[in-house]
JSON list of C-alpha atoms in Angstrom, two decimals:
[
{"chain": "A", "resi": 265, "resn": "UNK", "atom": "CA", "xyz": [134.99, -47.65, 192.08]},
{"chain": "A", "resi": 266, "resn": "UNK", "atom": "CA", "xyz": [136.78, -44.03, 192.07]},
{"chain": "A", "resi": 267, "resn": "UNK", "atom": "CA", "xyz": [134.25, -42.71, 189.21]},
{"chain": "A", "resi": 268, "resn": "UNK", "atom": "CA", "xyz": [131.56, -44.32, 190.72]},
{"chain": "A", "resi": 269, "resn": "UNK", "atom": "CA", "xyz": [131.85, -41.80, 194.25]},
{"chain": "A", "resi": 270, "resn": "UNK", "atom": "CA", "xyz": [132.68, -39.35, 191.66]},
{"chain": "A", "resi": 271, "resn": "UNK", "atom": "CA", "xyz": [129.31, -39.91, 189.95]},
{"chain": "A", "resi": 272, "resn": "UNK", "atom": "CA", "xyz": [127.70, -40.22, 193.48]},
{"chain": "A", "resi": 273, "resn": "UNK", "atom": "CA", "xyz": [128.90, -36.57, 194.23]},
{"chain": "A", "resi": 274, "resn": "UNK", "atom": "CA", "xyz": [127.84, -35.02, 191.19]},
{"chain": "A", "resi": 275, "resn": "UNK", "atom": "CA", "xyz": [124.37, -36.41, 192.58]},
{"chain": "A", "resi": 276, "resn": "UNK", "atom": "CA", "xyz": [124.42, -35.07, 195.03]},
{"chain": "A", "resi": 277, "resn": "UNK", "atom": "CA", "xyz": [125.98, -31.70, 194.80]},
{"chain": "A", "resi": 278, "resn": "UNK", "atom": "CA", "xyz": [123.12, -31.62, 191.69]},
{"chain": "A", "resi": 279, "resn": "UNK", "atom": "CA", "xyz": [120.02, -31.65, 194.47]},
{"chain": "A", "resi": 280, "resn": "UNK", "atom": "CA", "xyz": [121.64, -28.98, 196.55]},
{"chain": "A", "resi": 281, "resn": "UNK", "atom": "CA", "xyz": [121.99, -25.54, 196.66]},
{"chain": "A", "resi": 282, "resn": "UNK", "atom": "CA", "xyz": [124.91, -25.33, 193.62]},
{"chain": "A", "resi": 283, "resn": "UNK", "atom": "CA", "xyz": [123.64, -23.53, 191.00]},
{"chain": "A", "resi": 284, "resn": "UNK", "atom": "CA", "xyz": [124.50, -24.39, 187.50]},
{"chain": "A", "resi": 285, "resn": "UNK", "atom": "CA", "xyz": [123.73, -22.14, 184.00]},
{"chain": "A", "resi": 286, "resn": "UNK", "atom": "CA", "xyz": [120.87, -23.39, 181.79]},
{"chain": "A", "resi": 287, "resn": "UNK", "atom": "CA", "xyz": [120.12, -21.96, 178.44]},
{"chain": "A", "resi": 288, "resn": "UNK", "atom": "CA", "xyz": [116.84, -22.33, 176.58]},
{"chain": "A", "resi": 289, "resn": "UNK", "atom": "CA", "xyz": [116.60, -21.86, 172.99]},
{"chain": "A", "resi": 290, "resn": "UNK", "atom": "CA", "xyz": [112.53, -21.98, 171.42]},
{"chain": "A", "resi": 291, "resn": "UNK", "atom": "CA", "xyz": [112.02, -22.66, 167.84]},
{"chain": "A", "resi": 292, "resn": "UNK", "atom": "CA", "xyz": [108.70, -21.86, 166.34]},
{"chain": "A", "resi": 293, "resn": "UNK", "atom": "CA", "xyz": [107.20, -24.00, 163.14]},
{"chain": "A", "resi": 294, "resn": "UNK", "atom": "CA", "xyz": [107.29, -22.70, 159.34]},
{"chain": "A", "resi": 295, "resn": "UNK", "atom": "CA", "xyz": [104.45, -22.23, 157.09]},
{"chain": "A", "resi": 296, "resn": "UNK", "atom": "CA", "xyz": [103.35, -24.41, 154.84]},
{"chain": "A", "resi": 297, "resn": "UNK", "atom": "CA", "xyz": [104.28, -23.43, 150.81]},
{"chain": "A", "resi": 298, "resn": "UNK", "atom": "CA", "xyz": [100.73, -24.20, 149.64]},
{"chain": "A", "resi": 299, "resn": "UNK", "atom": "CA", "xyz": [99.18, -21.67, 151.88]},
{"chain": "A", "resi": 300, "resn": "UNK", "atom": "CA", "xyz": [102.10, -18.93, 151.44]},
{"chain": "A", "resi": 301, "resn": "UNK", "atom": "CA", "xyz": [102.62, -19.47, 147.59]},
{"chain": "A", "resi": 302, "resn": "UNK", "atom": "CA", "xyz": [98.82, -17.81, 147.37]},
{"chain": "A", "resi": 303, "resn": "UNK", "atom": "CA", "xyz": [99.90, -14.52, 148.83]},
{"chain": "A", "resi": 304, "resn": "UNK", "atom": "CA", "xyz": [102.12, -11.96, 146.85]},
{"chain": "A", "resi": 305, "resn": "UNK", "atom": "CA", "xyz": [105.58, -12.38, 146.83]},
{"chain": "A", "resi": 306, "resn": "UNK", "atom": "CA", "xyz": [106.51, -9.37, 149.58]},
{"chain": "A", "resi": 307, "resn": "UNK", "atom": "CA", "xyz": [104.46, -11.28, 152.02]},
{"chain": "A", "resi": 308, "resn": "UNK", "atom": "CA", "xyz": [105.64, -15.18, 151.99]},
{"chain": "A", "resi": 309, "resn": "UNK", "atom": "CA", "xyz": [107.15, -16.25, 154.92]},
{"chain": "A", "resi": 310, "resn": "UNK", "atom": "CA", "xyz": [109.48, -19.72, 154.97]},
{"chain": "A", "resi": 311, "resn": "UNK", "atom": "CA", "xyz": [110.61, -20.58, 151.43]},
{"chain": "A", "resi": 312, "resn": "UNK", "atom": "CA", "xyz": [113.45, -22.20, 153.70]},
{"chain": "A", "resi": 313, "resn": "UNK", "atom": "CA", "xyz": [111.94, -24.69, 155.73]},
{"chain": "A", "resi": 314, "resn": "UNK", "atom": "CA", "xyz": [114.76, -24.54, 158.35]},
{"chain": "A", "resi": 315, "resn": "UNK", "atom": "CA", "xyz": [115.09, -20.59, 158.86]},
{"chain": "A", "resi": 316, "resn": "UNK", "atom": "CA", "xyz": [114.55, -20.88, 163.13]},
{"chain": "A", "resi": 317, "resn": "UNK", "atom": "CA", "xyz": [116.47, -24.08, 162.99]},
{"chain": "A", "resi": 318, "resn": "UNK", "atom": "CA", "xyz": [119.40, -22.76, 161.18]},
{"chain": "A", "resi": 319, "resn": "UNK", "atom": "CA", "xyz": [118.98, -19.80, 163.67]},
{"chain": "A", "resi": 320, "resn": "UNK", "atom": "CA", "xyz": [118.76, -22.26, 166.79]},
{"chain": "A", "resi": 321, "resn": "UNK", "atom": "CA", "xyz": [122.07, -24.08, 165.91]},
{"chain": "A", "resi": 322, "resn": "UNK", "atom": "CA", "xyz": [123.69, -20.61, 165.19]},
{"chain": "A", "resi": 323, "resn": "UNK", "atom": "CA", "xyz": [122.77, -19.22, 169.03]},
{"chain": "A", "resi": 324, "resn": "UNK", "atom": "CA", "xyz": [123.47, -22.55, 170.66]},
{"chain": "A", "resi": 325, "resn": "UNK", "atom": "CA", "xyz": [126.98, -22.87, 169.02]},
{"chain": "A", "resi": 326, "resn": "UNK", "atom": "CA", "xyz": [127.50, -19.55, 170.11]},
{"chain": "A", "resi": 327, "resn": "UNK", "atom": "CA", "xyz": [126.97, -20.90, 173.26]},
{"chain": "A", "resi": 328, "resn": "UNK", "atom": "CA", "xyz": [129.30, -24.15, 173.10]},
{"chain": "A", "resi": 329, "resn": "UNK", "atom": "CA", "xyz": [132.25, -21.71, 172.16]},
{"chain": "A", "resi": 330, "resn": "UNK", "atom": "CA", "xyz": [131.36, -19.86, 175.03]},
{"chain": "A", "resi": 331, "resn": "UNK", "atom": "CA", "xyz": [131.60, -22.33, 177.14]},
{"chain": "A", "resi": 332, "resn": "UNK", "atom": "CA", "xyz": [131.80, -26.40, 175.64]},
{"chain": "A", "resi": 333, "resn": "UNK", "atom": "CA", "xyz": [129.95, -27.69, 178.89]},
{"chain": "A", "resi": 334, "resn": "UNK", "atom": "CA", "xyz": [127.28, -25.80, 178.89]},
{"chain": "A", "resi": 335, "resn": "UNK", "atom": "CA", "xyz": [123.77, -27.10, 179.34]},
{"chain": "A", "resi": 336, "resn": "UNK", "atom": "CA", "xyz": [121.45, -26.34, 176.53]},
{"chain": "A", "resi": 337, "resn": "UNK", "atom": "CA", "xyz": [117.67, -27.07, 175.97]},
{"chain": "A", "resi": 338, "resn": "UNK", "atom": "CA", "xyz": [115.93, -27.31, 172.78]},
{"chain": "A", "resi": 339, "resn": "UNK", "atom": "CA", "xyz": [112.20, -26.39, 172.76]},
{"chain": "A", "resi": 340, "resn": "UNK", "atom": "CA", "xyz": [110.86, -27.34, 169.52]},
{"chain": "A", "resi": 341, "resn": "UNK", "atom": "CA", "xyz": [107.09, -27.05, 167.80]},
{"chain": "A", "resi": 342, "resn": "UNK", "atom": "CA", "xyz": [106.70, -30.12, 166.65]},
{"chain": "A", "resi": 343, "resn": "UNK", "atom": "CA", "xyz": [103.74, -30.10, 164.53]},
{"chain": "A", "resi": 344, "resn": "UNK", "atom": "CA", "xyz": [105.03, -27.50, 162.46]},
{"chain": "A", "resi": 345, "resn": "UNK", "atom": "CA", "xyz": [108.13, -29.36, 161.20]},
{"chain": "A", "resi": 346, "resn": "UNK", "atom": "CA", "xyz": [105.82, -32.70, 160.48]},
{"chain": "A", "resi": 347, "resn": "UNK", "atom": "CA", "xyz": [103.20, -30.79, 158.41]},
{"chain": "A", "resi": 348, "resn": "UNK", "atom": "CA", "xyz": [106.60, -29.18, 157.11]},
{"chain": "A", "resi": 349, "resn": "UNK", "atom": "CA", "xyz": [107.91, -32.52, 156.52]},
{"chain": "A", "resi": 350, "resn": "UNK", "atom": "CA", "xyz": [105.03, -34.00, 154.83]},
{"chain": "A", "resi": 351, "resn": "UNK", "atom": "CA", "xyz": [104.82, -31.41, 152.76]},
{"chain": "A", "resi": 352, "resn": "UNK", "atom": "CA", "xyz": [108.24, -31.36, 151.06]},
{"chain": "A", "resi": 353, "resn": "UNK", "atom": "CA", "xyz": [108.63, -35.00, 151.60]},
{"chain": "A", "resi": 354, "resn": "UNK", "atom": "CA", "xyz": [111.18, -34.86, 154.16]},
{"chain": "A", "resi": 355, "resn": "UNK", "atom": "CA", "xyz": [111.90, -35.97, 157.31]},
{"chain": "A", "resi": 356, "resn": "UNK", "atom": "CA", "xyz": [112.14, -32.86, 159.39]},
{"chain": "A", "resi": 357, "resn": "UNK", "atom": "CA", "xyz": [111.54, -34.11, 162.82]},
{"chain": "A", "resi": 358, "resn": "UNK", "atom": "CA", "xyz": [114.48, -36.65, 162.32]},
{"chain": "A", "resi": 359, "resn": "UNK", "atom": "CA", "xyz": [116.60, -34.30, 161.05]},
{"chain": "A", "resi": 360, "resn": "UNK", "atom": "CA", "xyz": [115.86, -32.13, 164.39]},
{"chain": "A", "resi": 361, "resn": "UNK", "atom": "CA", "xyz": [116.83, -35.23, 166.26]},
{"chain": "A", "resi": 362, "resn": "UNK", "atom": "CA", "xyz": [119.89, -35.60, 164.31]},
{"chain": "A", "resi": 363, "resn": "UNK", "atom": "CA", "xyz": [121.05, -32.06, 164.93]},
{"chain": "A", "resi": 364, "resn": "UNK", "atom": "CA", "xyz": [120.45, -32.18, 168.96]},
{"chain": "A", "resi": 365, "resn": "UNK", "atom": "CA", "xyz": [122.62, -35.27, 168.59]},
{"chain": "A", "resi": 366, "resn": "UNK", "atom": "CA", "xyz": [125.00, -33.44, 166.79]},
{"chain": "A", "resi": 367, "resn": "UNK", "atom": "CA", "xyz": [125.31, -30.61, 169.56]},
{"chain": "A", "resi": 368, "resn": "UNK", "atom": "CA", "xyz": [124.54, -32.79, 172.55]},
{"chain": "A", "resi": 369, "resn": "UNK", "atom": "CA", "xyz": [121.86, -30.84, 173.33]},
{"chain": "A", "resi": 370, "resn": "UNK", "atom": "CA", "xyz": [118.39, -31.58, 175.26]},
{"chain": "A", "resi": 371, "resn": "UNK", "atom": "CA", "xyz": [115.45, -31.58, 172.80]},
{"chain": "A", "resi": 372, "resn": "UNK", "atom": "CA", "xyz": [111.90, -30.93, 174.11]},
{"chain": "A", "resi": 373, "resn": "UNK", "atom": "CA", "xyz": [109.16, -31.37, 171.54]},
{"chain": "A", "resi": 374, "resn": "UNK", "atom": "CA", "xyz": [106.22, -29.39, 172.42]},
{"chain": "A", "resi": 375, "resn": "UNK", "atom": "CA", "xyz": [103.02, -29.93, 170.60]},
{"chain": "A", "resi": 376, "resn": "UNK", "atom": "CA", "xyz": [101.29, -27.02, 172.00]},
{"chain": "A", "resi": 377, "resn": "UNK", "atom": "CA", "xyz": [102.02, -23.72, 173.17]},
{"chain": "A", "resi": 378, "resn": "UNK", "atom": "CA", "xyz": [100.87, -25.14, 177.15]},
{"chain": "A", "resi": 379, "resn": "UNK", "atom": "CA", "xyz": [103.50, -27.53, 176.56]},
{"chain": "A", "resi": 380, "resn": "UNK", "atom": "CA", "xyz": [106.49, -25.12, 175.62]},
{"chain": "A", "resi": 381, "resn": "UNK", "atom": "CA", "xyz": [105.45, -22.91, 178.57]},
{"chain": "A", "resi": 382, "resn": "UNK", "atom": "CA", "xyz": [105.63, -25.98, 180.47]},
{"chain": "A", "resi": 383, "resn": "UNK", "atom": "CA", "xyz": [109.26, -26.85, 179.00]},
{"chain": "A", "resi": 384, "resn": "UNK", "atom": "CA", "xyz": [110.16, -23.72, 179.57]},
{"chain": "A", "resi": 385, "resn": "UNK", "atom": "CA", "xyz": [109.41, -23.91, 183.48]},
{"chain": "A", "resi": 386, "resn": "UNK", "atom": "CA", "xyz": [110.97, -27.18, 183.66]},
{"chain": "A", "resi": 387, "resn": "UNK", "atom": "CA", "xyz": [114.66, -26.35, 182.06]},
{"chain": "A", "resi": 388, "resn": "UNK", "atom": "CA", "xyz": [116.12, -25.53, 185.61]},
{"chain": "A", "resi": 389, "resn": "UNK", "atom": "CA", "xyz": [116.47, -29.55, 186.21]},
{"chain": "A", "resi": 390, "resn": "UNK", "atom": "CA", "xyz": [117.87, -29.21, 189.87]},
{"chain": "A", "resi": 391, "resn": "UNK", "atom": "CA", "xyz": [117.77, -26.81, 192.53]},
{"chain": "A", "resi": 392, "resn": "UNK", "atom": "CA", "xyz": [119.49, -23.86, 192.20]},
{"chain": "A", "resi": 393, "resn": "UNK", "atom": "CA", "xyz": [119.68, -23.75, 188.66]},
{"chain": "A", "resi": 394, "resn": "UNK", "atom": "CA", "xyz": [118.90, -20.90, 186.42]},
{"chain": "A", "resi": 395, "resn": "UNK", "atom": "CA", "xyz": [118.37, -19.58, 183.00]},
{"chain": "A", "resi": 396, "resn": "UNK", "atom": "CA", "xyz": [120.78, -17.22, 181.71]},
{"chain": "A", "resi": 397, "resn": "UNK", "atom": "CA", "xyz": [120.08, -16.99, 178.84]},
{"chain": "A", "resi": 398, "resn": "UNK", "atom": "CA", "xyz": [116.39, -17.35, 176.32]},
{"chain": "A", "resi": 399, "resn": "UNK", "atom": "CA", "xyz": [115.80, -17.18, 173.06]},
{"chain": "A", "resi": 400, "resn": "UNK", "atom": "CA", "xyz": [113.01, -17.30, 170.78]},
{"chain": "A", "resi": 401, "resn": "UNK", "atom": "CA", "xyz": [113.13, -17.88, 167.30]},
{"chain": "A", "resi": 402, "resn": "UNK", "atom": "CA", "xyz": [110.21, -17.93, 165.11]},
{"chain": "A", "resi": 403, "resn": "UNK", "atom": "CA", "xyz": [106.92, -15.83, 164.17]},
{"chain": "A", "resi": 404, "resn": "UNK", "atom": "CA", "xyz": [105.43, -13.49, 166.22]},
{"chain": "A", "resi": 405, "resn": "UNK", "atom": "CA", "xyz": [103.16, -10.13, 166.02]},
{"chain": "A", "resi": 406, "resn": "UNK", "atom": "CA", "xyz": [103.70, -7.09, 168.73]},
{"chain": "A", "resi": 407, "resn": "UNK", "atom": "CA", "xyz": [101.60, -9.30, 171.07]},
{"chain": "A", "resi": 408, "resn": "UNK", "atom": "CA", "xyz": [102.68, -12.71, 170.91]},
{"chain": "A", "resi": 409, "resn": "UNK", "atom": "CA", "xyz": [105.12, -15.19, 169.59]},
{"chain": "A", "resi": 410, "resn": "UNK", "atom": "CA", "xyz": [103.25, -17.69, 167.07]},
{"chain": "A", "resi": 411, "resn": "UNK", "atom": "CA", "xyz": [104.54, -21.15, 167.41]},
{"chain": "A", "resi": 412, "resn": "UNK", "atom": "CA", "xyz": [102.11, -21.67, 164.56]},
{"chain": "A", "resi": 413, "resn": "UNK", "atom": "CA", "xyz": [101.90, -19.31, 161.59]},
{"chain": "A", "resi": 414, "resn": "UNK", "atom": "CA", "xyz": [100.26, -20.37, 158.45]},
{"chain": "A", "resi": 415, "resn": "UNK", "atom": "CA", "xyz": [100.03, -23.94, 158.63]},
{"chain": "A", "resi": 416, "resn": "UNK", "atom": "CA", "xyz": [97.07, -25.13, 159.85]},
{"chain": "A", "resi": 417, "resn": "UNK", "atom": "CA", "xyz": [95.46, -22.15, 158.55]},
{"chain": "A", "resi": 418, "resn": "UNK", "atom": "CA", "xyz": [96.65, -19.22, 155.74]},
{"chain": "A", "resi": 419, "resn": "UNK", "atom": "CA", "xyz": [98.35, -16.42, 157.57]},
{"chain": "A", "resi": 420, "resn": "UNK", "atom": "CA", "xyz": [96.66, -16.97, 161.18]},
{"chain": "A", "resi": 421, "resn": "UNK", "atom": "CA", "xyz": [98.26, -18.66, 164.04]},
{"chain": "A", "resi": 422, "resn": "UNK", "atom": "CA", "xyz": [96.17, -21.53, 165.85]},
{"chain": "A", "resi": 423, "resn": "UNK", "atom": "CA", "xyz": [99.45, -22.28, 168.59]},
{"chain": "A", "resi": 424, "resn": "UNK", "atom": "CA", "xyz": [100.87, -18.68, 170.23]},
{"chain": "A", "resi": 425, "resn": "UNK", "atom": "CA", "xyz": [102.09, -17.36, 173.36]},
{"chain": "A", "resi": 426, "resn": "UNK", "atom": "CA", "xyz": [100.75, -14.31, 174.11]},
{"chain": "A", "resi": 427, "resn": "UNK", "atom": "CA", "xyz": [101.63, -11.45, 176.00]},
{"chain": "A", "resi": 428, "resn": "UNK", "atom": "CA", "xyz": [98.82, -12.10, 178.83]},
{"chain": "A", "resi": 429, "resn": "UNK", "atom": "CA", "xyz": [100.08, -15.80, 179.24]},
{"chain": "A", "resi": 430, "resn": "UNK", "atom": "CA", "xyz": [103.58, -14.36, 180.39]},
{"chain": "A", "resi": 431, "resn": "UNK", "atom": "CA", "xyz": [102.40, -14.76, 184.16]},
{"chain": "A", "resi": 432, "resn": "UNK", "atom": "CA", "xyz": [102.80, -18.56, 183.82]},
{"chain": "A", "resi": 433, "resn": "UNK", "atom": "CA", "xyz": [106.05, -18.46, 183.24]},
{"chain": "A", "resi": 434, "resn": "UNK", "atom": "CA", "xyz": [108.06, -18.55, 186.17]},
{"chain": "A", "resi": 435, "resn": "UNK", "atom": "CA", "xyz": [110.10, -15.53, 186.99]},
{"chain": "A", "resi": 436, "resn": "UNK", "atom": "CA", "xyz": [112.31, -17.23, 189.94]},
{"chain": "A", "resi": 437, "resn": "UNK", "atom": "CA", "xyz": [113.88, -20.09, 187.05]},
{"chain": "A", "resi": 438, "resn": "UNK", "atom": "CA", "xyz": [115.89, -16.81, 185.40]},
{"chain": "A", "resi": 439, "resn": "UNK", "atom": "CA", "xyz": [119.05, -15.26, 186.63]},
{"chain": "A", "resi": 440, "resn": "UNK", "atom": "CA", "xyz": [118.58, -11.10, 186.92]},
{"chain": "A", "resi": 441, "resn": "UNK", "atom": "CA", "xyz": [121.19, -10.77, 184.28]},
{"chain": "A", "resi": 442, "resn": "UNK", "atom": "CA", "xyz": [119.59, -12.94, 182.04]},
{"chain": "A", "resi": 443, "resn": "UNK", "atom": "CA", "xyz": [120.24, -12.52, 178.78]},
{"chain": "A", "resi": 444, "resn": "UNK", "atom": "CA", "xyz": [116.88, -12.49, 176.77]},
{"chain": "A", "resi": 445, "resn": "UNK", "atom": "CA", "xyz": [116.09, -12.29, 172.76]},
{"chain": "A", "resi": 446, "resn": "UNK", "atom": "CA", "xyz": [113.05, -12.40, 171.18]},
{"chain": "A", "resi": 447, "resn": "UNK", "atom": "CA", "xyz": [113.64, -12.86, 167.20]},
{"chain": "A", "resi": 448, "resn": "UNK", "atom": "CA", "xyz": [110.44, -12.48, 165.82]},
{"chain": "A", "resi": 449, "resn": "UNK", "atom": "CA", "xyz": [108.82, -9.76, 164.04]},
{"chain": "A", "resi": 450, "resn": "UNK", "atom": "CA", "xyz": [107.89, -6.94, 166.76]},
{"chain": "A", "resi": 451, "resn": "UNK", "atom": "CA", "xyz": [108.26, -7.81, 169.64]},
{"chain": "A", "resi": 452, "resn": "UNK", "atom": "CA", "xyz": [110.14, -4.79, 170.71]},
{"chain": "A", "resi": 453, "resn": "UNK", "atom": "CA", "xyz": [106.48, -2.82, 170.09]},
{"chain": "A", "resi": 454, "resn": "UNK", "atom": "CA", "xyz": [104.58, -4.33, 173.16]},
{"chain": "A", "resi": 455, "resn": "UNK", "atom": "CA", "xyz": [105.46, -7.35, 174.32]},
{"chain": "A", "resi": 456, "resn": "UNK", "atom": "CA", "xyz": [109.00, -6.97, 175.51]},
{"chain": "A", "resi": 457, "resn": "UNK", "atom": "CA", "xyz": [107.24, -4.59, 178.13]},
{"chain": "A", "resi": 458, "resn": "UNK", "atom": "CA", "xyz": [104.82, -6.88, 179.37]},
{"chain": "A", "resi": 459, "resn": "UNK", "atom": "CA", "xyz": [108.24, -9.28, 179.60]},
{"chain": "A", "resi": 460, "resn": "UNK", "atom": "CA", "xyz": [109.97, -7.04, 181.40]},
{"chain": "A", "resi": 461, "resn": "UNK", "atom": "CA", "xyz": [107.40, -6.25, 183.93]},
{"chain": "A", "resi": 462, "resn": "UNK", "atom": "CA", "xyz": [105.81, -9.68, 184.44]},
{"chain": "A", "resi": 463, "resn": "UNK", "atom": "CA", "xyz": [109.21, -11.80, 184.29]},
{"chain": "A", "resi": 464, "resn": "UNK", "atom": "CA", "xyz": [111.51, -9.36, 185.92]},
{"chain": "A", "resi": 465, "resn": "UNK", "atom": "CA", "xyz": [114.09, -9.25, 183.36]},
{"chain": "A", "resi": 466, "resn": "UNK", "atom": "CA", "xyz": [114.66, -6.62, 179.90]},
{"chain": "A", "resi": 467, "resn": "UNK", "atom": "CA", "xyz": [113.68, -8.88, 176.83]},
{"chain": "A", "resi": 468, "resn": "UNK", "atom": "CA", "xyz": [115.57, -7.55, 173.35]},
{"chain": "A", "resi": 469, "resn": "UNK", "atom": "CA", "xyz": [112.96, -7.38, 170.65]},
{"chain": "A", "resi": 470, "resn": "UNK", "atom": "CA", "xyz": [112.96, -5.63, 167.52]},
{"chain": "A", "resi": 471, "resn": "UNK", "atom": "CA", "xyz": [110.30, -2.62, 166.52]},
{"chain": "A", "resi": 472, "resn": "UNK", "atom": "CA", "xyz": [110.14, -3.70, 163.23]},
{"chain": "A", "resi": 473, "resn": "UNK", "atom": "CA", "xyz": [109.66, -7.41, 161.47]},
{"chain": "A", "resi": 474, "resn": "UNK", "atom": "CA", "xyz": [113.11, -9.57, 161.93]},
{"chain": "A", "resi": 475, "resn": "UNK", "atom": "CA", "xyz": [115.22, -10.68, 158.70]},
{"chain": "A", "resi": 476, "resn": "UNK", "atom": "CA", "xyz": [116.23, -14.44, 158.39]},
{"chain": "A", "resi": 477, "resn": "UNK", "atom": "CA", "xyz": [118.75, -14.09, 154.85]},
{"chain": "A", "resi": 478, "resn": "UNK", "atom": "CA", "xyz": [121.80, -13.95, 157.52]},
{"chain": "A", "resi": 479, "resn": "UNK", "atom": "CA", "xyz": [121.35, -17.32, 159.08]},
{"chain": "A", "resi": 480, "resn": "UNK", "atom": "CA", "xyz": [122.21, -18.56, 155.66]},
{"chain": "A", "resi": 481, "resn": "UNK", "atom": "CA", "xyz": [125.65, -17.01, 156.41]},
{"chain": "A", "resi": 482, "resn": "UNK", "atom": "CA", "xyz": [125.84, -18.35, 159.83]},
{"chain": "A", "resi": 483, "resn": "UNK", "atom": "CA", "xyz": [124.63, -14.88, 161.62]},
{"chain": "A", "resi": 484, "resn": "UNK", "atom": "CA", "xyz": [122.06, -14.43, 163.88]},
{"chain": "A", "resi": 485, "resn": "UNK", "atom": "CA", "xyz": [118.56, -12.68, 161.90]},
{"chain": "A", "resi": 486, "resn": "UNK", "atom": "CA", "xyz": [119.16, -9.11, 162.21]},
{"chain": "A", "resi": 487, "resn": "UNK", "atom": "CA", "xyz": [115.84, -6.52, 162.70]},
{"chain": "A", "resi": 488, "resn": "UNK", "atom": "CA", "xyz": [114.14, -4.13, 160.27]},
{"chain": "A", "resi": 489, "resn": "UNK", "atom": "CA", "xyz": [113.55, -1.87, 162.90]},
{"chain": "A", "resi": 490, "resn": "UNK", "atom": "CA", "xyz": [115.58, -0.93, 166.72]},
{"chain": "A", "resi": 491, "resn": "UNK", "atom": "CA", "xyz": [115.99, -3.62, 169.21]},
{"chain": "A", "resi": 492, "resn": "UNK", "atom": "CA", "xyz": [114.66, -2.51, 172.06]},
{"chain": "A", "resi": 493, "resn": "UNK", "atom": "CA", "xyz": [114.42, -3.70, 175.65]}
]
């Protein structure tokens, strides 16, 4: 009976005013090794299948050892991971699955860049939350982050946000000390200032393209170039 009021006030205290921390971690799709084993070797991308997954865990155990309750969401690319999969013959998507279980984390597959905008928007699940802290992992160009890069298509992106579509992401879900990361390749050239102006809040990107090799050692990717804000 006791936990059961104790549940009931959790409720409740949930749909008022008392704001709780949410952090959002997005994970762009790899390429697909038949389109990137026809470019020269300086210029393939995702060898690794798992380079912005292994990054994702990295940042959201960070996170856990920060604080073990915290609430975490997991904003995913789908399609990447099951062309991915299909590929190599593995089951990716599970394997996603498996590691959200793992971490006790909420996963959000998104299919489409509208529907990791939309994911995005909806991490604050009661009122008064906010978002203190987003990361992006994945490929991007100066002007957009590429959910999609080299799949569908050699070396073009058919699934990005871009730096125009920042306006539909809402501003008021973030806290104004957000803590904000973009780990693709540079960001820190353009869109980081369209971030910063449109959502309110500095956005760390990196001038230069971003280096994966250190998630193999359980480090965030580190940046060819300065991280800028």
């Amino acid at each position: 009976m006791l936990s059961r009021l104790f549940l009931a006030l959790a409720l409740l205290l949930g749909g008022t005013g008392l704001s709780r921390a949410v952090h959002v971690v997005m994970c762009g799709g790899p390429a697909l090794r038949q389109w990137e084993g026809l470019r020269i070797q300086p210029d393939r991308h995702d060898n690794w299948w798992a380079n912005f997954v292994r990054a994702s865990t990295i940042r959201i155990a960070q996170i856990q050892q920060q604080d073990p309750a915290a609430r975490i969401t997991w904003i995913v690319y789908r399609p990447g991971y099951a062309t991915r999969g299909r590929e190599d013959g593995k089951p990716y998507t599970r394997w996603i699955a498996d590691l959200a279980s793992k971490y006790k984390i909420k996963l959000v597959w998104a299919d489409s860049a509208d529907q990791a905008i939309r994911a995005l928007n909806a991490s604050p699940r009661f009122r008064g939350d906010k978002v203190e802290s987003f990361y992006y992992f994945g490929h991007s160009n100066c002007y957009a982050w590429m959910l999609d890069y080299g799949n569908n298509i050699m070396a073009v992106s058919t699934e990005w946000i871009h730096e125009t579509d920042l306006n539909r992401i809402r501003r008021d879900i973030f806290t104004p000390q957000s803590d904000c990361w973009s780990f693709g390749c540079y960001t820190g050239a353009s869109m980081s200032r369209w971030w910063k102006r449109i959502i309110g809040v500095p956005l760390w990107g990196n001038t230069e393209s971003t280096r994966y090799g250190p998630v193999s050692d359980g480090r965030l990717p580190e940046g060819a170039g300065k991280w800028v804000k």
